[in-house]
Amino acid sequence: MAGLALTPGALPRSILFLCGMNAVRSPMAELLARRALPATIFVASAGVRAGERDPFVDAVMAEEGLSLGERHPRTMDDLEDDYFDLIVTLAPEAHHAALELTRSLAVEVEYWPTPDPTNAGGTREHIMAAYRDVRERLKARISRRFAAPEAAD
């Protein structure tokens, strides 16, 4: 059964955010999308490899009133369901994995190049600024990509 191609601005029924280790970018995107999108849309995130929870993600998401709760990073193999209408990749490694995974599936794959804030150095405030930058980029991209058609007018 082939999935339907999504038109720009169309809301998929299910979205997977995919990055390297599901520790920073994809869990941020998952939380932000869950808050921004209707509850009827299934939103998940995963990584290509297993990662460790990042305390800076907890800190910058708490500033938005969001929490990962007890959730820990997971890989694509950990997902209960592996069919999504849309896979959004946030890192080159994840994009290659998604293209390989979906070669024979009718699934839309979008690449949203997103910087890795774990490369930031300096003071705690410099590092927090890098994580906040990623959060704000993801928030803006989610808002633009999934804006209701009437809101785009």
XYZ file of N, CA, C and O in Angstrom:
612
model
N 0.851 -1.178 0.000
C 0.000 0.000 0.000
C 0.893 1.237 0.000
O 1.717 1.416 0.872
N 0.732 2.075 -0.976
C 1.570 3.269 -1.108
C 0.978 4.408 -0.294
O -0.224 4.582 -0.239
N 1.849 5.184 0.324
C 1.398 6.360 1.045
C 1.147 7.504 0.071
O 1.584 7.463 -1.070
N 0.419 8.484 0.512
C 0.141 9.631 -0.328
C 1.275 10.636 -0.208
O 1.791 10.860 0.878
N 1.653 11.227 -1.328
C 2.661 12.279 -1.288
C 2.061 13.481 -0.575
O 0.899 13.825 -0.797
N 2.833 14.096 0.276
C 2.349 15.250 1.017
C 2.601 16.516 0.207
O 3.666 16.680 -0.365
N 1.631 17.379 0.172
C 1.834 18.662 -0.471
C 2.392 19.616 0.563
O 2.143 19.451 1.764
N 3.175 20.618 0.138
C 3.725 21.566 1.110
C 2.619 22.165 1.963
O 1.586 22.592 1.447
N 2.822 22.155 3.257
C 1.839 22.679 4.182
C 0.810 21.658 4.641
O 0.099 21.895 5.603
N 0.715 20.522 3.945
C -0.245 19.490 4.347
C 0.219 18.858 5.654
O 1.409 18.675 5.872
N -0.729 18.518 6.487
C -0.381 17.895 7.756
C -0.369 16.380 7.602
O -1.377 15.781 7.248
N 0.767 15.767 7.871
C 0.836 14.304 7.825
C 0.123 13.711 9.044
O -0.122 14.402 10.028
N -0.187 12.429 8.965
C -0.800 11.752 10.109
C 0.254 11.322 11.124
O -0.039 11.132 12.294
N 1.484 11.128 10.656
C 2.555 10.700 11.560
C 3.889 11.252 11.071
O 4.157 11.284 9.872
N 4.711 11.690 12.038
C 6.000 12.314 11.739
C 7.067 11.682 12.614
O 6.874 11.509 13.817
N 8.201 11.359 12.005
C 9.378 10.907 12.749
C 10.483 11.929 12.546
O 10.829 12.256 11.408
N 11.026 12.448 13.644
C 12.211 13.300 13.598
C 13.408 12.401 13.868
O 13.424 11.665 14.863
N 14.386 12.452 12.994
C 15.523 11.540 13.060
C 16.831 12.313 13.070
O 17.042 13.211 12.235
N 17.714 11.982 14.028
C 19.055 12.576 14.052
C 20.053 11.483 14.415
O 19.728 10.298 14.365
N 21.257 11.874 14.750
C 22.314 10.898 14.997
C 22.068 9.987 16.181
O 22.127 8.770 16.061
N 21.804 10.585 17.365
C 21.703 9.769 18.577
C 20.422 10.000 19.378
O 20.306 9.521 20.497
N 19.468 10.772 18.841
C 18.212 11.032 19.541
C 18.450 11.597 20.938
O 17.750 11.280 21.882
N 19.473 12.440 21.045
C 19.799 13.012 22.343
C 19.557 14.523 22.390
O 19.303 15.069 23.456
N 19.621 15.200 21.229
C 19.535 16.658 21.233
C 18.482 17.163 20.240
O 17.394 17.561 20.623
N 18.810 17.128 18.966
C 17.958 17.764 17.968
C 16.601 17.084 17.789
O 15.564 17.751 17.797
N 16.580 15.777 17.617
C 15.291 15.118 17.358
C 14.352 15.121 18.564
O 13.149 15.340 18.384
N 14.830 14.932 19.809
C 13.865 15.039 20.910
C 13.338 16.466 21.087
O 12.176 16.652 21.462
N 14.188 17.472 20.803
C 13.714 18.857 20.846
C 12.595 19.036 19.824
O 11.534 19.587 20.131
N 12.840 18.575 18.606
C 11.844 18.718 17.538
C 10.558 17.979 17.891
O 9.457 18.484 17.652
N 10.694 16.796 18.471
C 9.512 16.016 18.861
C 8.648 16.795 19.849
O 7.434 16.917 19.673
N 9.265 17.331 20.901
C 8.502 18.080 21.906
C 7.856 19.328 21.317
O 6.694 19.626 21.585
N 8.620 20.055 20.512
C 8.097 21.288 19.916
C 6.949 20.993 18.953
O 5.949 21.710 18.929
N 7.088 19.926 18.162
C 6.033 19.562 17.219
C 4.784 19.093 17.954
O 3.656 19.433 17.559
N 4.965 18.330 19.016
C 3.796 17.877 19.787
C 3.009 19.057 20.333
O 1.795 19.018 20.396
N 3.728 20.094 20.756
C 3.040 21.274 21.292
C 2.354 22.063 20.168
O 1.259 22.584 20.350
N 2.982 22.131 19.001
C 2.477 22.983 17.924
C 1.389 22.330 17.072
O 0.561 23.029 16.507
N 1.403 21.012 16.981
C 0.510 20.307 16.057
C -0.700 19.718 16.779
O -0.658 19.484 17.987
N -1.767 19.437 16.034
C -2.942 18.800 16.650
C -2.576 17.452 17.281
O -1.687 16.747 16.779
N -3.253 17.110 18.344
C -2.985 15.860 19.069
C -3.264 14.628 18.216
O -2.808 13.531 18.537
N -3.987 14.802 17.125
C -4.306 13.669 16.244
C -3.102 13.232 15.404
O -3.140 12.174 14.789
N -2.049 14.046 15.381
C -0.849 13.696 14.615
C 0.128 12.978 15.533
O 0.497 13.493 16.588
N 0.537 11.779 15.121
C 1.503 11.004 15.894
C 2.894 11.558 15.607
O 3.305 11.646 14.450
N 3.617 11.921 16.668
C 4.962 12.486 16.530
C 5.921 11.655 17.366
O 5.647 11.371 18.538
N 7.037 11.258 16.759
C 8.066 10.483 17.466
C 9.439 10.966 17.029
O 9.569 11.728 16.069
N 10.456 10.511 17.740
C 11.827 10.809 17.340
C 12.697 9.595 17.646
O 12.371 8.771 18.499
N 13.797 9.524 16.916
C 14.742 8.418 17.098
C 16.102 8.859 16.562
O 16.226 9.902 15.919
N 17.089 8.023 16.836
C 18.437 8.263 16.339
C 18.922 7.085 15.523
O 18.383 5.982 15.623
N 19.946 7.333 14.751
C 20.571 6.267 13.974
C 21.337 5.340 14.923
O 21.334 4.127 14.764
N 21.974 5.934 15.923
C 22.730 5.192 16.933
C 22.157 5.505 18.317
O 21.465 6.493 18.486
N 22.502 4.671 19.275
C 22.077 4.913 20.657
C 22.868 6.083 21.239
O 24.063 6.222 20.985
N 22.184 6.936 21.988
C 22.835 8.073 22.619
C 22.482 8.158 24.090
O 21.748 7.324 24.614
N 23.016 9.155 24.738
C 22.750 9.410 26.157
C 21.954 10.701 26.289
O 22.147 11.633 25.512
N 21.098 10.764 27.271
C 20.305 11.972 27.505
C 21.234 13.151 27.769
O 22.256 13.018 28.441
N 20.863 14.317 27.246
C 21.688 15.515 27.348
C 21.020 16.511 28.297
O 19.911 16.977 28.020
N 21.675 16.861 29.414
C 21.051 17.760 30.389
C 20.790 19.168 29.849
O 19.881 19.851 30.329
N 21.546 19.603 28.838
C 21.289 20.924 28.259
C 19.955 20.948 27.510
O 19.286 21.969 27.465
N 19.560 19.818 26.924
C 18.253 19.731 26.263
C 17.161 19.924 27.307
O 16.218 20.690 27.103
N 17.295 19.233 28.437
C 16.320 19.386 29.520
C 16.214 20.854 29.939
O 15.112 21.376 30.128
N 17.358 21.524 30.064
C 17.380 22.917 30.530
C 16.701 23.861 29.538
O 15.868 24.682 29.935
N 17.029 23.753 28.238
C 16.436 24.701 27.278
C 14.978 24.379 26.988
O 14.196 25.279 26.684
N 14.580 23.124 27.109
C 13.168 22.795 26.901
C 12.339 23.222 28.110
O 11.183 23.622 27.968
N 12.924 23.158 29.308
C 12.231 23.634 30.511
C 11.926 25.125 30.392
O 10.889 25.589 30.887
N 12.788 25.881 29.731
C 12.529 27.305 29.506
C 11.252 27.524 28.682
O 10.629 28.568 28.765
N 10.875 26.518 27.911
C 9.657 26.566 27.091
C 8.471 25.904 27.803
O 7.401 25.751 27.211
N 8.701 25.430 29.019
C 7.646 24.733 29.751
C 7.448 23.309 29.261
O 6.387 22.723 29.463
N 8.460 22.739 28.607
C 8.383 21.378 28.070
C 9.370 20.470 28.785
O 10.423 20.916 29.235
N 9.026 19.183 28.855
C 9.890 18.223 29.522
C 9.874 16.890 28.792
O 8.830 16.452 28.291
N 11.029 16.245 28.757
C 11.125 14.894 28.216
C 10.637 13.853 29.215
O 10.499 12.688 28.877
N 10.405 14.274 30.455
C 9.959 13.333 31.481
C 10.985 12.232 31.675
O 12.173 12.500 31.795
N 10.532 11.007 31.664
C 11.419 9.858 31.855
C 11.952 9.286 30.544
O 12.615 8.264 30.529
N 11.640 9.956 29.440
C 12.026 9.461 28.123
C 13.546 9.490 27.943
O 14.211 10.426 28.339
N 14.059 8.431 27.353
C 15.489 8.344 27.067
C 15.688 8.154 25.575
O 14.780 7.707 24.864
N 16.889 8.504 25.068
C 17.151 8.349 23.638
C 16.866 6.931 23.153
O 17.092 5.959 23.869
N 16.350 6.852 21.926
C 16.055 5.545 21.334
C 16.504 5.544 19.870
O 16.640 6.601 19.260
N 16.684 4.348 19.360
C 17.072 4.191 17.965
C 15.843 3.821 17.136
O 14.782 3.533 17.690
N 16.017 3.785 15.841
C 14.914 3.390 14.963
C 14.438 1.982 15.296
O 13.253 1.684 15.198
N 15.350 1.112 15.712
C 14.989 -0.263 16.075
C 14.093 -0.316 17.313
O 13.367 -1.287 17.514
N 14.154 0.722 18.160
C 13.350 0.766 19.381
C 11.907 1.192 19.131
O 11.057 1.049 20.014
N 11.614 1.724 17.957
C 10.271 2.222 17.670
C 9.299 1.062 17.509
O 9.619 0.061 16.879
N 8.096 1.220 18.065
C 7.076 0.180 17.938
C 6.509 0.144 16.530
O 6.167 -0.902 16.013
N 6.384 1.306 15.918
C 5.821 1.405 14.577
C 6.877 2.025 13.686
O 7.502 3.013 14.058
N 7.106 1.446 12.516
C 8.132 2.007 11.649
C 7.551 2.601 10.371
O 8.266 2.846 9.409
N 6.250 2.848 10.353
C 5.664 3.515 9.193
C 5.257 4.932 9.584
O 4.502 5.132 10.537
N 5.788 5.879 8.854
C 5.468 7.285 9.078
C 5.135 7.911 7.733
O 5.665 7.498 6.702
N 4.268 8.911 7.746
C 3.964 9.649 6.526
C 5.128 10.565 6.152
O 5.358 10.844 4.980
N 5.839 11.043 7.174
C 6.924 11.987 6.956
C 8.064 11.689 7.913
O 7.845 11.518 9.108
N 9.264 11.619 7.368
C 10.468 11.522 8.196
C 11.256 12.802 7.960
O 11.602 13.133 6.820
N 11.512 13.532 9.045
C 12.303 14.758 8.986
C 13.671 14.434 9.567
O 13.778 14.045 10.731
N 14.698 14.573 8.737
C 16.052 14.281 9.188
C 16.751 15.592 9.536
O 16.562 16.606 8.862
N 17.529 15.557 10.602
C 18.149 16.773 11.127
C 19.667 16.760 11.048
O 20.310 17.738 11.434
N 20.241 15.663 10.556
C 21.696 15.525 10.439
C 21.992 14.696 9.192
O 21.181 13.843 8.813
N 23.146 14.918 8.546
C 23.475 14.167 7.331
C 23.401 12.649 7.511
O 22.846 11.942 6.672
N 23.939 12.152 8.604
C 23.924 10.712 8.883
C 22.496 10.175 8.927
O 22.180 9.120 8.385
N 21.606 10.925 9.562
C 20.208 10.522 9.666
C 19.526 10.575 8.301
O 18.699 9.720 7.977
N 19.889 11.557 7.503
C 19.276 11.681 6.180
C 19.640 10.477 5.306
O 18.778 9.901 4.656
N 20.901 10.092 5.320
C 21.320 8.922 4.542
C 20.601 7.665 5.024
O 20.158 6.849 4.213
N 20.476 7.506 6.343
C 19.793 6.332 6.896
C 18.321 6.323 6.485
O 17.771 5.273 6.137
N 17.672 7.489 6.517
C 16.255 7.563 6.149
C 16.050 7.238 4.671
O 15.107 6.539 4.314
N 16.940 7.744 3.824
C 16.812 7.456 2.391
C 16.991 5.960 2.126
O 16.280 5.381 1.303
N 17.914 5.351 2.845
C 18.131 3.909 2.696
C 16.905 3.137 3.193
O 16.440 2.207 2.541
N 16.377 3.529 4.325
C 15.221 2.875 4.925
C 13.980 2.981 4.040
O 13.188 2.049 3.960
N 13.819 4.100 3.370
C 12.586 4.357 2.624
C 12.718 4.094 1.127
O 11.813 4.442 0.369
N 13.806 3.479 0.712
C 14.026 3.242 -0.718
C 12.830 2.579 -1.386
O 12.468 2.917 -2.500
N 12.219 1.627 -0.711
C 11.092 0.896 -1.307
C 9.753 1.262 -0.663
O 8.771 0.556 -0.829
N 9.713 2.359 0.082
C 8.476 2.786 0.745
C 8.035 4.141 0.216
O 8.861 4.961 -0.184
N 6.762 4.378 0.225
C 6.220 5.670 -0.185
C 6.126 6.578 1.036
O 5.059 6.770 1.610
N 7.278 7.067 1.453
C 7.355 7.933 2.625
C 8.105 9.192 2.221
O 9.148 9.113 1.578
N 7.560 10.334 2.588
C 8.240 11.595 2.331
C 9.414 11.729 3.304
O 9.278 11.426 4.496
N 10.554 12.182 2.797
C 11.721 12.465 3.641
C 12.134 13.903 3.376
O 12.325 14.292 2.222
N 12.225 14.687 4.434
C 12.670 16.075 4.323
C 13.934 16.228 5.145
O 14.006 15.741 6.275
N 14.897 16.938 4.591
C 16.153 17.193 5.296
C 16.153 18.638 5.786
O 16.041 19.568 4.996
N 16.219 18.790 7.101
C 16.319 20.101 7.725
C 17.702 20.194 8.368
O 17.864 19.807 9.538
N 18.714 20.648 7.648
C 20.053 20.729 8.242
C 20.008 21.570 9.524
O 19.545 22.704 9.501
N 20.441 20.972 10.603
C 20.366 21.625 11.913
C 21.714 21.489 12.600
O 22.239 20.383 12.714
N 22.293 22.602 13.053
C 23.605 22.516 13.701
C 23.568 21.651 14.960
O 22.540 21.536 15.618
N 24.705 21.066 15.266
C 24.846 20.238 16.463
C 25.403 21.108 17.585
O 26.571 21.480 17.559
N 24.576 21.440 18.595
C 25.052 22.324 19.654
C 26.058 21.677 20.601
O 26.687 22.371 21.402
N 26.218 20.365 20.518
C 27.175 19.708 21.421
C 28.610 20.098 21.076
O 29.512 19.846 21.866
N 28.805 20.713 19.915
C 30.145 21.174 19.533
C 30.493 22.520 20.141
O 31.620 22.985 20.011
N 29.524 23.166 20.797
C 29.756 24.482 21.392
C 30.686 24.351 22.592
O 30.611 23.387 23.348
N 31.530 25.321 22.755
C 32.440 25.344 23.897
C 32.257 26.633 24.670
O 31.355 27.413 24.398
N 33.130 26.837 25.618
C 33.086 28.063 26.402
C 32.325 27.884 27.695
O 32.221 26.778 28.235
N 31.771 28.982 28.154
C 31.054 28.976 29.428
C 29.717 28.247 29.287
O 29.249 27.978 28.179
N 29.107 27.968 30.425
C 27.791 27.333 30.410
C 26.812 28.192 29.612
O 25.990 27.683 28.868
N 26.911 29.507 29.743
C 25.994 30.391 29.015
C 26.231 30.321 27.506
O 25.274 30.365 26.738
N 27.476 30.176 27.062
C 27.756 30.008 25.626
C 27.124 28.708 25.111
O 26.545 28.672 24.020
N 27.263 27.656 25.893
C 26.698 26.362 25.497
C 25.176 26.444 25.474
O 24.536 26.000 24.509
N 24.584 27.054 26.506
C 23.125 27.207 26.544
C 22.641 28.022 25.342
O 21.593 27.714 24.767
N 23.405 29.043 24.955
C 23.019 29.860 23.796
C 22.979 29.014 22.527
O 22.092 29.190 21.686
N 23.918 28.092 22.376
C 23.939 27.217 21.193
C 22.712 26.298 21.185
O 22.092 26.087 20.136
N 22.350 25.763 22.331
C 21.169 24.899 22.434
C 19.886 25.704 22.200
O 18.962 25.235 21.536
N 19.841 26.931 22.747
C 18.667 27.779 22.516
C 18.524 28.109 21.025
O 17.410 28.157 20.503
N 19.644 28.346 20.363
C 19.620 28.642 18.931
C 18.994 27.476 18.157
O 18.146 27.687 17.289
N 19.397 26.257 18.486
C 18.828 25.079 17.819
C 17.333 24.976 18.119
O 16.526 24.738 17.223
N 16.965 25.185 19.373
C 15.541 25.133 19.748
C 14.728 26.144 18.939
O 13.670 25.818 18.403
N 15.219 27.354 18.828
C 14.492 28.405 18.113
C 14.434 28.124 16.617
O 13.419 28.391 15.975
N 15.513 27.579 16.050
C 15.499 27.210 14.627
C 14.454 26.130 14.368
O 13.714 26.199 13.387
N 14.410 25.129 15.252
C 13.435 24.050 15.093
C 12.011 24.574 15.262
O 11.114 24.213 14.500
N 11.806 25.429 16.238
C 10.475 25.991 16.475
C 10.003 26.761 15.231
O 8.868 26.585 14.782
N 10.880 27.573 14.662
C 10.528 28.353 13.468
C 10.266 27.444 12.268
O 9.306 27.654 11.517
N 11.093 26.423 12.104
C 10.931 25.525 10.950
C 9.633 24.722 11.063
O 8.912 24.551 10.081
N 9.329 24.248 12.259
C 8.072 23.512 12.482
C 6.886 24.423 12.195
O 5.933 24.034 11.524
N 6.955 25.646 12.673
C 5.872 26.600 12.461
C 5.674 26.883 10.967
O 4.537 26.882 10.476
N 6.764 27.101 10.243
C 6.663 27.373 8.800
C 6.152 26.164 8.037
O 5.297 26.269 7.174
N 6.700 24.991 8.338
C 6.372 23.785 7.566
C 4.940 23.311 7.794
O 4.278 22.839 6.891
N 4.465 23.450 9.027
C 3.160 22.884 9.362
C 2.097 23.946 9.642
O 1.074 23.638 10.252
N 2.325 25.166 9.166
C 1.348 26.232 9.366
C 0.055 25.870 8.638
O 0.086 25.306 7.545
N -1.048 26.188 9.273
C -2.351 25.939 8.632
C -2.435 26.814 7.386
O -1.964 27.960 7.397
N -3.013 26.311 6.286
C -3.076 27.083 5.040
C -3.677 28.486 5.226
O -3.177 29.439 4.672
N -4.715 28.600 6.058
C -5.312 29.934 6.248
C -4.372 30.857 6.997
O -4.434 32.066 6.857
N -3.465 30.305 7.832
C -2.511 31.127 8.558
C -1.416 31.634 7.641
O -0.738 32.596 7.943
N -1.220 30.969 6.507
C -0.153 31.359 5.580
C -0.569 32.535 4.701
O 0.242 33.114 4.032
N -1.848 32.871 4.690
C -2.319 33.967 3.828
C -1.906 35.325 4.337
O -1.691 35.566 5.445
